[in-house]
Amino acid sequence: MNKKSFITFSFIFILTINGEVFCTPPSDTSINIIPKPFFVELHKGSFTLNEKTVIIISGNDSLLNKQAEFLNEALRNSIGYNLEIETFEKNSGNNFIQFQIINEPETGNEGYSLEVKYNSILIKAGESRGIFYGIQSLLQLFPPEIFKKAFVKNQKWDIPCLIIQDKPQYPYRGMHLDVSRHFFGKDFIKKYLDLLAMYKLNYFHWHLTDDNGWRIEIKKYPLLTKISSWRVNREKWDKWLPVQRGEKASYGGYYTQEDIKEIVKYASDRFITIIPEIEMPAHTSEVFAAYPQYSCRGETLNVCPGSYWPNKDIFCAGNDSTFTFIENILSEISSLFPGPYIHIGGDEADKTLWEKCPKCQARIRNEGLRNTDDLQSYFIKRINRYLISIHKKMIGWDEIMKGGLAPGATVMCWNSIDKGFEAAKQDHNVIMTPTKYCYFDYYQSNPEFDTLGTGGLITLKDIYSFNPTPAGLTEKESAHILGAQANLWTEHVNTPERAEYMILPRMLALSEDVWSQPGNKKWNDFLSRVYEHYKIFDAMGLNYSRGSYAVKINPVYNSDAKNFTVSLSSEQLNPRIYFTLNGTSPDINSKIYSSPFIIDKMTIIKAAILRDNNPVQGISEKTIYPGYELGRKILYTNQPIKKYIGDNENNTLIDGVRGSTYYYDGNWQGFLEKNFDVFIDLGEASPVHQISVDFLNNLSDWIFLPESVNISVSPDGIEYKDFITKTDSSELKSDSVFVKTFNQNVKDENIRFIHIIGKNIGTCPPRHIGAGEPAWIFCDEVLIE
């Protein structure tokens, strides 16, 4: 690096440290690199790659030669030829790509500079991994066809002249994949790793064991792969019930130790560290299908073929042989994965059996522990001591904080950002992966037309707004935030194509969260670059979501005028949204949205962004019910669970907008085990002829219709008249997902006060997979006519 560029590079990163990023010139819109580099300066002219182009490296640098071979492999299929690799000493040409290792502390071990001139490309870095990341940026400068796996005839391979200077914000930039619920072969794992590398992510969290299957060969315990890796097959996750007598375990798979070594090397070649996760003390029922002696009850189980296993068995913490068993497994795991970390899970441990287990209770007494939370802490700390003895570091989900953290343990925070804040305050390293931003098994657009997902809704823009470092930490505490990762749990992800769909393009937003400087992150700029990466996905034959094309219908009630102002929006830039107000599907002849409009009567709104007269991402729909009950007072006897309170909080039930069959759509309120029980005050007594209320049925998510609905009405709040409707028993047993409206004619009585009780069944019935567990009741719109 010459003196001038050295000064510029250092100045830029000094400004980053001081937070002064405004001096960086804006990137040209034609530079579509993701994650966004720190500094981009576009120059006139372009470099053309052709058969005369050579790759130049220092004479005896095997690591740089490896990077040159990687670049050749990435280019070969599309351009149709190999680039010659020459040493710096022998090269005399003027059409070359040069890699150079430099001694520049400001770049760190992952930073790089990339300079493109009309006759040369120069990538400089302090280490070969920086060269590798420079190559990733270089590839994204070429036309998208460079990513095809087949020769592209008559394509001109031009890239613009420019200077890029770059390094990551966080040292930990990760992606997770659960292979227990559904197994993915090693070819897809390699493809997954390629995507991580492409977007400069450097950790792969491999969730290898859980109740639904053990996925790694352990030589000392062969039954883990012979028995624990296989379960009874079910077509759909939400239909998977406990195993019936005589059913054969036919679904599963595992990675041999040779597979693991091959994949570890593949990842290492791309500067990705693999973190294996071996669950403990819970999520271990698959182990007890093969080795029941290490559980509290000692019963031989079947590998769980679904999302819930009612026995709640757990490793016996009072049995020393349990720890010997786990340590032997961890010893083999350690030899297979050279990275510093092993993830031990530690989450969602139901300790009911520990309360009943004589051995566990004896352990509590003998160790001077107070309760089973302390016993879990004892368990984790004992495993941590063993990991330290074999020169490994522990990572666990944030439940390992219960009862006190093990010394040196890294906390992976999924429950909330607050947990990360708390752990950093205690001087523990933290990896942020909160469900609100980082659970890629969640829906990414309107679930009415999106592919099957789990839980909530996380859009591309939601992820892009994520800041891994919680506000309020000191500079020293902030240093404990190592970075972030996104998690792909696979209850509803049973094929590689679906896995691609769930992570793309959301992974691109994550990559900027953890690589790019906050001052360089601008949503519109990012979205414009994502459009170009759709072309790359097409060239690579990847299955990706267009969830950001979904239209959101936003009604706002005007209490004085008793009508709604409705706006339509999308995460797209300047979207052309077609809509109708008569319940028909929009097409290119429909109205194009330009500004908010008024709704003053019952209206079905449908809206979509179209391409070739077809919706790009489904048709959004809302039914609006303007009425005088809107904005009236509502009083709850039982409060809804905070997570399911709806977008309008205390007005959700009477906001004039009915919920869909999706309980995360912002219109539903959820009550666990308790009744739905509310009073509505209309302000004055007025004639009312009908009251209706909606409830949701979704048994796979433990949401049941009420046993009965009692609607009581009163003109004065003293004398009430009751109307009771019982739910048909067949509907209470229905596996279908649907909304049931309970209508009650109240004969035009003068009414001011309305009392509605939807009786919760209390606990899931014996026939249900969650038998005995608390049941949900979800209610949305109360309509008064």
CSV table of C-alpha atoms in Angstrom, one decimal, residues 158-328:
chain,number,residue,atom,x,y,z
A,158,ASP,CA,-16.6,-5.8,-17.0
A,159,ILE,CA,-16.4,-4.2,-13.6
A,160,PRO,CA,-16.1,-0.5,-12.7
A,161,CYS,CA,-12.9,1.2,-11.6
A,162,LEU,CA,-13.1,2.0,-7.9
A,163,ILE,CA,-11.5,1.9,-4.5
A,164,ILE,CA,-13.0,-0.1,-1.6
A,165,GLN,CA,-11.7,-0.1,2.0
A,166,ASP,CA,-13.5,-2.3,4.4
A,167,LYS,CA,-13.6,-4.3,7.6
A,168,PRO,CA,-16.3,-5.8,9.8
A,169,GLN,CA,-18.1,-4.2,12.8
A,170,TYR,CA,-18.4,-7.4,14.8
A,171,PRO,CA,-16.0,-10.4,15.1
A,172,TYR,CA,-19.0,-12.9,15.4
A,173,ARG,CA,-21.3,-13.0,12.4
A,174,GLY,CA,-23.3,-16.2,12.4
A,175,MET,CA,-26.0,-18.4,10.9
A,176,HIS,CA,-27.6,-21.4,12.6
A,177,LEU,CA,-29.2,-24.5,11.1
A,178,ASP,CA,-31.3,-27.1,12.9
A,179,VAL,CA,-30.8,-30.5,11.4
A,180,SER,CA,-32.6,-32.5,14.1
A,181,ARG,CA,-36.2,-31.7,13.2
A,182,HIS,CA,-35.4,-32.3,9.5
A,183,PHE,CA,-32.1,-33.7,8.3
A,184,PHE,CA,-30.1,-32.1,5.5
A,185,GLY,CA,-27.4,-33.9,3.6
A,186,LYS,CA,-23.8,-32.7,3.4
A,187,ASP,CA,-24.2,-31.3,-0.1
A,188,PHE,CA,-26.7,-28.8,1.2
A,189,ILE,CA,-24.6,-28.0,4.2
A,190,LYS,CA,-21.8,-27.0,1.8
A,191,LYS,CA,-24.2,-24.9,-0.2
A,192,TYR,CA,-25.3,-23.2,3.0
A,193,LEU,CA,-21.7,-22.5,3.9
A,194,ASP,CA,-21.1,-21.0,0.5
A,195,LEU,CA,-24.0,-18.6,1.1
A,196,LEU,CA,-22.5,-17.6,4.5
A,197,ALA,CA,-19.1,-17.0,2.9
A,198,MET,CA,-20.6,-15.0,0.1
A,199,TYR,CA,-22.0,-12.5,2.6
A,200,LYS,CA,-19.0,-12.5,4.9
A,201,LEU,CA,-20.5,-14.5,7.8
A,202,ASN,CA,-17.9,-16.4,9.7
A,203,TYR,CA,-19.7,-18.8,12.2
A,204,PHE,CA,-22.0,-21.7,11.4
A,205,HIS,CA,-24.0,-22.9,14.5
A,206,TRP,CA,-24.9,-26.5,13.7
A,207,HIS,CA,-27.8,-27.8,15.8
A,208,LEU,CA,-27.0,-31.5,15.7
A,209,THR,CA,-29.1,-33.0,18.4
A,210,ASP,CA,-32.6,-32.5,19.8
A,211,ASP,CA,-35.7,-34.6,20.7
A,212,ASN,CA,-36.4,-35.3,17.1
A,213,GLY,CA,-33.1,-36.9,16.1
A,214,TRP,CA,-29.4,-37.3,16.9
A,215,ARG,CA,-27.3,-36.4,13.8
A,216,ILE,CA,-23.6,-37.1,14.5
A,217,GLU,CA,-21.7,-40.4,14.8
A,218,ILE,CA,-20.2,-41.0,18.2
A,219,LYS,CA,-17.9,-44.1,18.1
A,220,LYS,CA,-18.2,-44.9,21.8
A,221,TYR,CA,-22.1,-44.9,21.7
A,222,PRO,CA,-23.1,-46.4,18.3
A,223,LEU,CA,-26.8,-46.7,19.3
A,224,LEU,CA,-27.1,-42.9,19.0
A,225,THR,CA,-26.9,-43.3,15.3
A,226,LYS,CA,-28.5,-46.7,15.0
A,227,ILE,CA,-31.6,-45.8,17.1
A,228,SER,CA,-31.6,-42.1,18.1
A,229,SER,CA,-31.1,-40.8,14.5
A,230,TRP,CA,-34.4,-42.3,13.2
A,231,ARG,CA,-38.0,-41.6,13.9
A,232,VAL,CA,-41.5,-42.4,12.6
A,233,ASN,CA,-42.2,-40.3,9.5
A,234,ARG,CA,-45.0,-37.8,9.4
A,235,GLU,CA,-46.0,-35.7,6.4
A,236,LYS,CA,-46.6,-32.5,8.3
A,237,TRP,CA,-45.0,-31.3,11.5
A,238,ASP,CA,-48.3,-30.1,13.0
A,239,LYS,CA,-49.9,-33.5,12.4
A,240,TRP,CA,-47.2,-35.5,14.1
A,241,LEU,CA,-48.5,-37.3,17.1
A,242,PRO,CA,-46.8,-39.7,19.4
A,243,VAL,CA,-45.6,-43.0,18.0
A,244,GLN,CA,-48.2,-45.8,17.8
A,245,ARG,CA,-47.4,-49.4,18.5
A,246,GLY,CA,-45.8,-51.1,15.5
A,247,GLU,CA,-44.9,-47.9,13.6
A,248,LYS,CA,-41.4,-48.1,12.0
A,249,ALA,CA,-38.8,-45.5,12.4
A,250,SER,CA,-38.0,-44.7,8.8
A,251,TYR,CA,-37.1,-41.0,8.6
A,252,GLY,CA,-33.7,-39.6,9.7
A,253,GLY,CA,-30.0,-39.7,8.9
A,254,TYR,CA,-26.7,-38.6,10.5
A,255,TYR,CA,-23.3,-37.4,9.6
A,256,THR,CA,-20.4,-39.9,9.9
A,257,GLN,CA,-17.2,-38.6,11.4
A,258,GLU,CA,-15.7,-38.6,8.0
A,259,ASP,CA,-18.6,-36.4,6.8
A,260,ILE,CA,-17.9,-34.0,9.7
A,261,LYS,CA,-14.2,-33.8,8.9
A,262,GLU,CA,-15.0,-33.0,5.2
A,263,ILE,CA,-17.5,-30.3,6.1
A,264,VAL,CA,-15.2,-28.8,8.8
A,265,LYS,CA,-12.5,-28.5,6.2
A,266,TYR,CA,-14.9,-27.0,3.6
A,267,ALA,CA,-15.9,-24.4,6.1
A,268,SER,CA,-12.4,-23.7,7.2
A,269,ASP,CA,-11.4,-23.1,3.6
A,270,ARG,CA,-14.1,-20.3,3.6
A,271,PHE,CA,-12.9,-19.0,7.0
A,272,ILE,CA,-16.1,-20.2,8.7
A,273,THR,CA,-15.8,-21.7,12.2
A,274,ILE,CA,-18.4,-24.4,13.0
A,275,ILE,CA,-20.0,-24.5,16.4
A,276,PRO,CA,-21.6,-27.9,17.1
A,277,GLU,CA,-24.5,-27.9,19.5
A,278,ILE,CA,-25.1,-31.0,21.7
A,279,GLU,CA,-28.3,-30.3,23.7
A,280,MET,CA,-28.3,-30.8,27.5
A,281,PRO,CA,-29.8,-31.2,30.1
A,282,ALA,CA,-33.1,-31.1,28.3
A,283,HIS,CA,-34.2,-31.6,24.6
A,284,THR,CA,-32.6,-35.0,25.0
A,285,SER,CA,-35.5,-37.5,24.7
A,286,GLU,CA,-34.0,-39.0,21.5
A,287,VAL,CA,-31.0,-40.1,23.6
A,288,PHE,CA,-33.2,-42.1,25.9
A,289,ALA,CA,-34.5,-44.1,22.9
A,290,ALA,CA,-31.0,-45.7,22.9
A,291,TYR,CA,-29.6,-45.1,26.4
A,292,PRO,CA,-32.5,-44.7,28.9
A,293,GLN,CA,-30.3,-45.3,31.9
A,294,TYR,CA,-29.1,-41.6,31.7
A,295,SER,CA,-32.6,-40.2,32.3
A,296,CYS,CA,-34.4,-39.6,35.5
A,297,ARG,CA,-37.0,-42.3,34.9
A,298,GLY,CA,-34.9,-44.8,33.0
A,299,GLU,CA,-37.7,-45.5,30.5
A,300,THR,CA,-36.9,-46.4,26.9
A,301,LEU,CA,-38.6,-43.8,24.7
A,302,ASN,CA,-39.4,-43.4,21.0
A,303,VAL,CA,-37.7,-40.6,19.1
A,304,CYS,CA,-40.2,-37.8,19.1
A,305,PRO,CA,-41.9,-37.4,15.7
A,306,GLY,CA,-43.3,-33.9,16.3
A,307,SER,CA,-43.0,-30.6,17.9
A,308,TYR,CA,-43.9,-31.6,21.5
A,309,TRP,CA,-43.0,-34.6,23.6
A,310,PRO,CA,-45.2,-34.8,26.8
A,311,ASN,CA,-42.9,-37.0,28.9
A,312,LYS,CA,-40.5,-34.1,29.6
A,313,ASP,CA,-37.6,-36.4,30.4
A,314,ILE,CA,-34.2,-34.9,31.1
A,315,PHE,CA,-30.7,-36.0,31.8
A,316,CYS,CA,-30.4,-37.2,35.4
A,317,ALA,CA,-28.2,-34.7,37.2
A,318,GLY,CA,-27.9,-36.9,40.3
A,319,ASN,CA,-26.2,-39.7,38.4
A,320,ASP,CA,-22.4,-39.5,38.0
A,321,SER,CA,-22.6,-41.9,35.1
A,322,THR,CA,-24.7,-39.3,33.2
A,323,PHE,CA,-21.7,-36.9,33.3
A,324,THR,CA,-19.3,-39.6,32.2
A,325,PHE,CA,-21.6,-40.3,29.2
A,326,ILE,CA,-21.8,-36.6,28.3
A,327,GLU,CA,-18.1,-36.1,28.7
A,328,ASN,CA,-17.2,-39.0,26.5
